[in-house]
PDB file of C-alpha atoms in Angstrom:
ATOM      1  CA  MET A   1     120.155 115.143 101.436  1.00  0.00           C
ATOM      2  CA  ARG A   2     117.166 115.038  99.102  1.00  0.00           C
ATOM      3  CA  TYR A   3     118.052 111.648  97.598  1.00  0.00           C
ATOM      4  CA  GLU A   4     119.948 110.286 100.594  1.00  0.00           C
ATOM      5  CA  ARG A   5     117.584 107.362 101.118  1.00  0.00           C
ATOM      6  CA  CYS A   6     117.552 106.504  97.425  1.00  0.00           C
ATOM      7  CA  ARG A   7     121.354 106.491  97.441  1.00  0.00           C
ATOM      8  CA  ALA A   8     121.289 104.244 100.508  1.00  0.00           C
ATOM      9  CA  LEU A   9     119.236 101.777  98.481  1.00  0.00           C
ATOM     10  CA  PHE A  10     120.929 102.015  95.070  1.00  0.00           C
ATOM     11  CA  GLY A  11     124.466 102.930  96.122  1.00  0.00           C
ATOM     12  CA  GLU A  12     126.708 104.063  93.260  1.00  0.00           C
ATOM     13  CA  ASP A  13     124.011 102.978  90.800  1.00  0.00           C
ATOM     14  CA  HIS A  14     122.055 106.055  91.789  1.00  0.00           C
ATOM     15  CA  GLU A  15     124.439 108.141  89.684  1.00  0.00           C
ATOM     16  CA  LYS A  16     123.429 106.085  86.629  1.00  0.00           C
ATOM     17  CA  LEU A  17     119.809 106.952  87.306  1.00  0.00           C
ATOM     18  CA  ALA A  18     120.625 110.634  87.707  1.00  0.00           C
ATOM     19  CA  ARG A  19     122.346 110.669  84.282  1.00  0.00           C
ATOM     20  CA  THR A  20     119.473 108.999  82.448  1.00  0.00           C
ATOM     21  CA  LYS A  21     117.403 110.826  79.837  1.00  0.00           C
ATOM     22  CA  VAL A  22     113.792 109.648  79.949  1.00  0.00           C
ATOM     23  CA  LEU A  23     110.980 110.175  77.461  1.00  0.00           C
ATOM     24  CA  LEU A  24     107.535 109.697  79.018  1.00  0.00           C
ATOM     25  CA  LEU A  25     104.597 109.526  76.617  1.00  0.00           C
ATOM     26  CA  GLY A  26     101.260 110.299  78.251  1.00  0.00           C
ATOM     27  CA  VAL A  27     100.874 111.933  81.669  1.00  0.00           C
ATOM     28  CA  GLY A  28      97.380 110.900  82.685  1.00  0.00           C
ATOM     29  CA  GLY A  29      96.404 108.446  85.400  1.00  0.00           C
ATOM     30  CA  VAL A  30      99.395 106.161  84.776  1.00  0.00           C
ATOM     31  CA  GLY A  31     101.994 108.554  83.397  1.00  0.00           C
ATOM     32  CA  GLY A  32     101.528 111.203  86.080  1.00  0.00           C
ATOM     33  CA  PHE A  33     102.355 108.794  88.895  1.00  0.00           C
ATOM     34  CA  CYS A  34     105.260 107.396  86.896  1.00  0.00           C
ATOM     35  CA  LEU A  35     106.602 110.934  86.524  1.00  0.00           C
ATOM     36  CA  ASP A  36     106.298 111.597  90.245  1.00  0.00           C
ATOM     37  CA  CYS A  37     108.120 108.359  91.066  1.00  0.00           C
ATOM     38  CA  LEU A  38     110.944 109.031  88.605  1.00  0.00           C
ATOM     39  CA  PHE A  39     111.408 112.576  89.883  1.00  0.00           C
ATOM     40  CA  ARG A  40     111.444 111.541  93.551  1.00  0.00           C
ATOM     41  CA  THR A  41     113.993 108.822  92.757  1.00  0.00           C
ATOM     42  CA  GLY A  42     116.430 111.353  91.318  1.00  0.00           C
ATOM     43  CA  ILE A  43     115.737 110.884  87.620  1.00  0.00           C
ATOM     44  CA  THR A  44     115.106 114.485  86.674  1.00  0.00           C
ATOM     45  CA  ASP A  45     116.005 114.719  82.976  1.00  0.00           C
ATOM     46  CA  ILE A  46     112.528 113.803  81.788  1.00  0.00           C
ATOM     47  CA  THR A  47     110.704 114.905  78.665  1.00  0.00           C
ATOM     48  CA  ILE A  48     106.930 114.496  78.848  1.00  0.00           C
ATOM     49  CA  VAL A  49     104.592 114.436  75.858  1.00  0.00           C
ATOM     50  CA  ASP A  50     100.802 114.875  75.927  1.00  0.00           C
ATOM     51  CA  TYR A  51      98.254 117.087  74.163  1.00  0.00           C
ATOM     52  CA  ASP A  52      95.373 116.958  76.636  1.00  0.00           C
ATOM     53  CA  THR A  53      94.079 119.405  79.231  1.00  0.00           C
ATOM     54  CA  PHE A  54      92.928 118.569  82.743  1.00  0.00           C
ATOM     55  CA  ASP A  55      89.219 117.975  83.114  1.00  0.00           C
ATOM     56  CA  GLU A  56      87.141 117.742  86.291  1.00  0.00           C
ATOM     57  CA  THR A  57      86.658 114.021  85.643  1.00  0.00           C
ATOM     58  CA  ASN A  58      90.447 113.541  85.909  1.00  0.00           C
ATOM     59  CA  GLN A  59      90.440 114.558  89.565  1.00  0.00           C
ATOM     60  CA  ASN A  60      89.766 111.049  90.838  1.00  0.00           C
ATOM     61  CA  ARG A  61      93.153 109.800  89.614  1.00  0.00           C
ATOM     62  CA  GLN A  62      95.507 112.322  87.950  1.00  0.00           C
ATOM     63  CA  ILE A  63      98.301 114.337  89.559  1.00  0.00           C
ATOM     64  CA  GLY A  64      97.930 118.041  88.783  1.00  0.00           C
ATOM     65  CA  SER A  65      94.258 117.761  87.839  1.00  0.00           C
ATOM     66  CA  GLU A  66      93.153 120.357  90.369  1.00  0.00           C
ATOM     67  CA  ALA A  67      94.173 122.860  87.666  1.00  0.00           C
ATOM     68  CA  VAL A  68      91.088 122.210  85.543  1.00  0.00           C
ATOM     69  CA  GLY A  69      91.563 123.476  81.997  1.00  0.00           C
ATOM     70  CA  ALA A  70      95.365 123.580  82.203  1.00  0.00           C
ATOM     71  CA  VAL A  71      97.474 121.822  79.573  1.00  0.00           C
ATOM     72  CA  LYS A  72      98.747 118.725  81.347  1.00  0.00           C
ATOM     73  CA  VAL A  73     102.393 118.919  80.307  1.00  0.00           C
ATOM     74  CA  ARG A  74     102.621 122.611  81.143  1.00  0.00           C
ATOM     75  CA  ARG A  75     101.065 122.163  84.580  1.00  0.00           C
ATOM     76  CA  LEU A  76     103.306 119.213  85.389  1.00  0.00           C
ATOM     77  CA  ALA A  77     106.373 121.166  84.260  1.00  0.00           C
ATOM     78  CA  GLU A  78     105.439 123.699  86.942  1.00  0.00           C
ATOM     79  CA  LEU A  79     105.199 120.965  89.574  1.00  0.00           C
ATOM     80  CA  TYR A  80     108.387 119.202  88.407  1.00  0.00           C
ATOM     81  CA  PRO A  81     110.720 122.054  87.349  1.00  0.00           C
ATOM     82  CA  THR A  82     113.414 119.984  85.595  1.00  0.00           C
ATOM     83  CA  VAL A  83     110.891 118.432  83.222  1.00  0.00           C
ATOM     84  CA  THR A  84     110.776 119.372  79.532  1.00  0.00           C
ATOM     85  CA  PRO A  85     107.165 119.544  78.249  1.00  0.00           C
ATOM     86  CA  ILE A  86     106.135 118.804  74.669  1.00  0.00           C
ATOM     87  CA  GLU A  87     102.518 119.557  73.858  1.00  0.00           C
ATOM     88  CA  ALA A  88     101.668 117.063  71.131  1.00  0.00           C
ATOM     89  CA  LYS A  89      99.329 114.190  70.373  1.00  0.00           C
ATOM     90  CA  VAL A  90     101.256 110.918  70.337  1.00  0.00           C
ATOM     91  CA  ASP A  91      99.846 109.150  67.320  1.00  0.00           C
ATOM     92  CA  ALA A  92     101.479 106.915  64.717  1.00  0.00           C
ATOM     93  CA  ALA A  93     102.512 109.883  62.556  1.00  0.00           C
ATOM     94  CA  TRP A  94     104.127 111.639  65.516  1.00  0.00           C
ATOM     95  CA  VAL A  95     106.065 108.490  66.413  1.00  0.00           C
ATOM     96  CA  GLU A  96     107.258 108.133  62.826  1.00  0.00           C
ATOM     97  CA  ASN A  97     108.620 111.685  62.726  1.00  0.00           C
ATOM     98  CA  PHE A  98     110.010 112.099  66.248  1.00  0.00           C
ATOM     99  CA  ASP A  99     113.732 111.687  67.025  1.00  0.00           C
ATOM    100  CA  PHE A 100     114.033 109.204  69.889  1.00  0.00           C
ATOM    101  CA  SER A 101     117.819 108.934  69.733  1.00  0.00           C
ATOM    102  CA  PRO A 102     118.628 111.375  72.597  1.00  0.00           C
ATOM    103  CA  TYR A 103     116.716 109.263  75.133  1.00  0.00           C
ATOM    104  CA  ASP A 104     117.977 106.272  77.091  1.00  0.00           C
ATOM    105  CA  ILE A 105     114.529 104.881  77.803  1.00  0.00           C
ATOM    106  CA  VAL A 106     111.029 105.420  76.427  1.00  0.00           C
ATOM    107  CA  LEU A 107     107.982 104.965  78.671  1.00  0.00           C
ATOM    108  CA  ASP A 108     104.629 104.438  76.988  1.00  0.00           C
ATOM    109  CA  ALA A 109     101.564 105.430  79.016  1.00  0.00           C
ATOM    110  CA  ILE A 110      99.299 106.185  76.056  1.00  0.00           C
ATOM    111  CA  ASP A 111      96.093 104.467  74.910  1.00  0.00           C
ATOM    112  CA  ASP A 112      96.386 104.698  71.109  1.00  0.00           C
ATOM    113  CA  ILE A 113      97.044 101.172  69.798  1.00  0.00           C
ATOM    114  CA  ARG A 114      98.387 102.318  66.417  1.00  0.00           C
ATOM    115  CA  ALA A 115     100.873 104.576  68.179  1.00  0.00           C
ATOM    116  CA  LYS A 116     101.868 101.734  70.512  1.00  0.00           C
ATOM    117  CA  ILE A 117     102.564  99.483  67.534  1.00  0.00           C
ATOM    118  CA  ALA A 118     104.592 102.213  65.839  1.00  0.00           C
ATOM    119  CA  LEU A 119     106.588 102.708  69.052  1.00  0.00           C
ATOM    120  CA  ALA A 120     107.328  99.009  69.302  1.00  0.00           C
ATOM    121  CA  HIS A 121     108.739  98.946  65.785  1.00  0.00           C
ATOM    122  CA  LYS A 122     110.816 102.079  66.265  1.00  0.00           C
ATOM    123  CA  VAL A 123     112.219 101.878  69.820  1.00  0.00           C
ATOM    124  CA  TRP A 124     111.515  98.431  71.261  1.00  0.00           C
ATOM    125  CA  PRO A 125     114.999  97.882  72.801  1.00  0.00           C
ATOM    126  CA  LYS A 126     114.450 100.832  75.138  1.00  0.00           C
ATOM    127  CA  LEU A 127     110.666 100.617  75.542  1.00  0.00           C
ATOM    128  CA  VAL A 128     108.537  99.990  78.633  1.00  0.00           C
ATOM    129  CA  SER A 129     104.812 100.005  77.866  1.00  0.00           C
ATOM    130  CA  ALA A 130     101.636  99.969  79.970  1.00  0.00           C
ATOM    131  CA  THR A 131      98.378  98.358  78.893  1.00  0.00           C
ATOM    132  CA  GLY A 132      95.046  99.202  80.543  1.00  0.00           C
ATOM    133  CA  GLY A 133      94.437 100.062  84.198  1.00  0.00           C
ATOM    134  CA  ALA A 134      90.795 101.126  83.921  1.00  0.00           C
ATOM    135  CA  ARG A 135      87.800  99.208  85.302  1.00  0.00           C
ATOM    136  CA  LYS A 136      89.895  97.308  87.863  1.00  0.00           C
ATOM    137  CA  ILE A 137      90.258  97.599  91.636  1.00  0.00           C
ATOM    138  CA  ASP A 138      93.146  95.357  92.738  1.00  0.00           C
ATOM    139  CA  PRO A 139      96.663  96.786  92.255  1.00  0.00           C
ATOM    140  CA  THR A 140      98.253  93.534  93.443  1.00  0.00           C
ATOM    141  CA  LYS A 141      97.176  91.910  90.170  1.00  0.00           C
ATOM    142  CA  ILE A 142      99.576  94.062  88.122  1.00  0.00           C
ATOM    143  CA  GLU A 143     102.318  92.066  86.407  1.00  0.00           C
ATOM    144  CA  ILE A 144     105.510  93.071  84.564  1.00  0.00           C
ATOM    145  CA  ASP A 145     106.681  90.761  81.791  1.00  0.00           C
ATOM    146  CA  SER A 146     107.464  90.423  78.103  1.00  0.00           C
ATOM    147  CA  ILE A 147     104.694  91.772  75.869  1.00  0.00           C
ATOM    148  CA  TRP A 148     104.461  88.229  74.454  1.00  0.00           C
ATOM    149  CA  LYS A 149     103.760  86.793  77.931  1.00  0.00           C
ATOM    150  CA  THR A 150     100.893  89.143  78.783  1.00  0.00           C
ATOM    151  CA  HIS A 151      97.640  87.340  79.519  1.00  0.00           C
ATOM    152  CA  GLY A 152      94.109  87.905  80.747  1.00  0.00           C
ATOM    153  CA  ASP A 153      93.997  91.489  79.449  1.00  0.00           C
ATOM    154  CA  PRO A 154      91.910  92.229  76.307  1.00  0.00           C
ATOM    155  CA  PHE A 155      93.913  95.391  75.557  1.00  0.00           C
ATOM    156  CA  ALA A 156      97.197  93.491  75.740  1.00  0.00           C
ATOM    157  CA  ARG A 157      95.708  90.742  73.555  1.00  0.00           C
ATOM    158  CA  LYS A 158      94.796  93.336  70.934  1.00  0.00           C
ATOM    159  CA  ILE A 159      98.342  94.748  71.046  1.00  0.00           C
ATOM    160  CA  ARG A 160      99.850  91.278  70.585  1.00  0.00           C
ATOM    161  CA  TYR A 161      97.537  90.648  67.647  1.00  0.00           C
ATOM    162  CA  GLU A 162      98.486  93.917  65.974  1.00  0.00           C
ATOM    163  CA  LEU A 163     102.194  93.326  66.603  1.00  0.00           C
ATOM    164  CA  LYS A 164     102.017  89.907  64.947  1.00  0.00           C
ATOM    165  CA  LYS A 165      99.947  91.296  62.083  1.00  0.00           C
ATOM    166  CA  SER A 166     102.550  94.022  61.487  1.00  0.00           C
ATOM    167  CA  GLY A 167     105.435  91.513  61.435  1.00  0.00           C
ATOM    168  CA  PHE A 168     107.038  92.701  64.664  1.00  0.00           C
ATOM    169  CA  LYS A 169     109.811  90.326  65.792  1.00  0.00           C
ATOM    170  CA  GLY A 170     111.219  92.158  68.811  1.00  0.00           C
ATOM    171  CA  ASP A 171     110.317  92.131  72.485  1.00  0.00           C
ATOM    172  CA  TYR A 172     109.847  94.685  75.243  1.00  0.00           C
ATOM    173  CA  THR A 173     108.653  95.035  78.821  1.00  0.00           C
ATOM    174  CA  ALA A 174     104.921  95.439  79.354  1.00  0.00           C
ATOM    175  CA  LEU A 175     102.761  96.123  82.399  1.00  0.00           C
ATOM    176  CA  PHE A 176      99.316  94.530  82.519  1.00  0.00           C
ATOM    177  CA  SER A 177      96.654  93.215  84.848  1.00  0.00           C
ATOM    178  CA  PRO A 178      94.693  89.995  84.230  1.00  0.00           C
ATOM    179  CA  GLU A 179      92.042  91.111  86.742  1.00  0.00           C
ATOM    180  CA  GLU A 180      88.506  90.797  85.384  1.00  0.00           C
ATOM    181  CA  PRO A 181      86.961  94.215  84.628  1.00  0.00           C
ATOM    182  CA  LYS A 182      84.463  95.291  87.268  1.00  0.00           C
ATOM    183  CA  THR A 183      82.354  97.455  84.967  1.00  0.00           C
ATOM    184  CA  ALA A 184      81.583  97.861  81.284  1.00  0.00           C
ATOM    185  CA  THR A 185      81.811 101.641  81.589  1.00  0.00           C
ATOM    186  CA  LYS A 186      84.851 103.928  81.821  1.00  0.00           C
ATOM    187  CA  GLY A 187      85.379 103.447  85.553  1.00  0.00           C
ATOM    188  CA  SER A 188      88.805 104.025  87.082  1.00  0.00           C
ATOM    189  CA  PHE A 189      90.413 103.776  90.518  1.00  0.00           C
ATOM    190  CA  VAL A 190      93.622 105.583  91.428  1.00  0.00           C
ATOM    191  CA  ALA A 191      94.838 102.625  93.499  1.00  0.00           C
ATOM    192  CA  VAL A 192      95.214 100.737  90.204  1.00  0.00           C
ATOM    193  CA  THR A 193      96.082 103.466  87.694  1.00  0.00           C
ATOM    194  CA  GLY A 194      98.533 105.013  90.153  1.00  0.00           C
ATOM    195  CA  ALA A 195     100.021 101.597  90.908  1.00  0.00           C
ATOM    196  CA  PHE A 196     100.499 101.065  87.169  1.00  0.00           C
ATOM    197  CA  GLY A 197     102.503 104.287  87.097  1.00  0.00           C
ATOM    198  CA  LEU A 198     104.621 103.312  90.088  1.00  0.00           C
ATOM    199  CA  ALA A 199     105.205  99.851  88.627  1.00  0.00           C
ATOM    200  CA  MET A 200     106.261 101.474  85.347  1.00  0.00           C
ATOM    201  CA  CYS A 201     108.768 103.600  87.243  1.00  0.00           C
ATOM    202  CA  SER A 202     110.131 100.491  88.968  1.00  0.00           C
ATOM    203  CA  ALA A 203     110.405  98.636  85.652  1.00  0.00           C
ATOM    204  CA  ALA A 204     112.206 101.635  84.145  1.00  0.00           C
ATOM    205  CA  VAL A 205     114.690 101.878  87.022  1.00  0.00           C
ATOM    206  CA  ARG A 206     115.519  98.192  86.756  1.00  0.00           C
ATOM    207  CA  LYS A 207     115.925  98.398  82.983  1.00  0.00           C
ATOM    208  CA  ILE A 208     118.231 101.402  83.316  1.00  0.00           C
ATOM    209  CA  LEU A 209     120.422  99.613  85.863  1.00  0.00           C
ATOM    210  CA  GLU A 210     120.477  96.366  83.884  1.00  0.00           C
ATOM    211  CA  ASN A 211     121.584  98.205  80.742  1.00  0.00           C
ATOM    212  CA  SER A 212     124.256 100.293  82.459  1.00  0.00           C
ATOM    213  CA  ASP A 213     127.845  99.118  82.800  1.00  0.00           C
TER     214      ASP A 213
END
């Protein structure tokens, strides 16, 4: 009964979702909501990777952040019992050495540009990547498109530049918002960061179903 309404929507395709192995990198303001969405949809074989702990300043936008001081992946593994936590910093060296082959899809909710570029080179056929959701207030501005078609987002522009500079010739799905930043400081609003996470979940579900026969 738990996934009855999801099955009503996806039909037999729901079984494809249930069999999928997901790797989610970063479980902050974007990744935490993506995790919740995946789990509630019936995708429960999820490995999450992050090195950070919850801070009081996370409480405006991050699921699980009431547990101040807790390691994020460990706390979320308590809230989502089928999740496999890996406590690690996702940087370029980690990407280079990690075995991505067991996973059907890789979801990138990290901020490190060098790691994002390394991910693109290593796993782009199964990659969905988020750009920046900070300093914005309108979730309806979020778009999902090819990384090469992103626009109006300085972070996405920097990623495109670095991809070209590194000789990357592939393509992958990216989430971005061309909304003008509302502040020069590190402001954030859960309506946008959370919506990024939900949109990432939606993009992942569609990619899974498109790639399944």
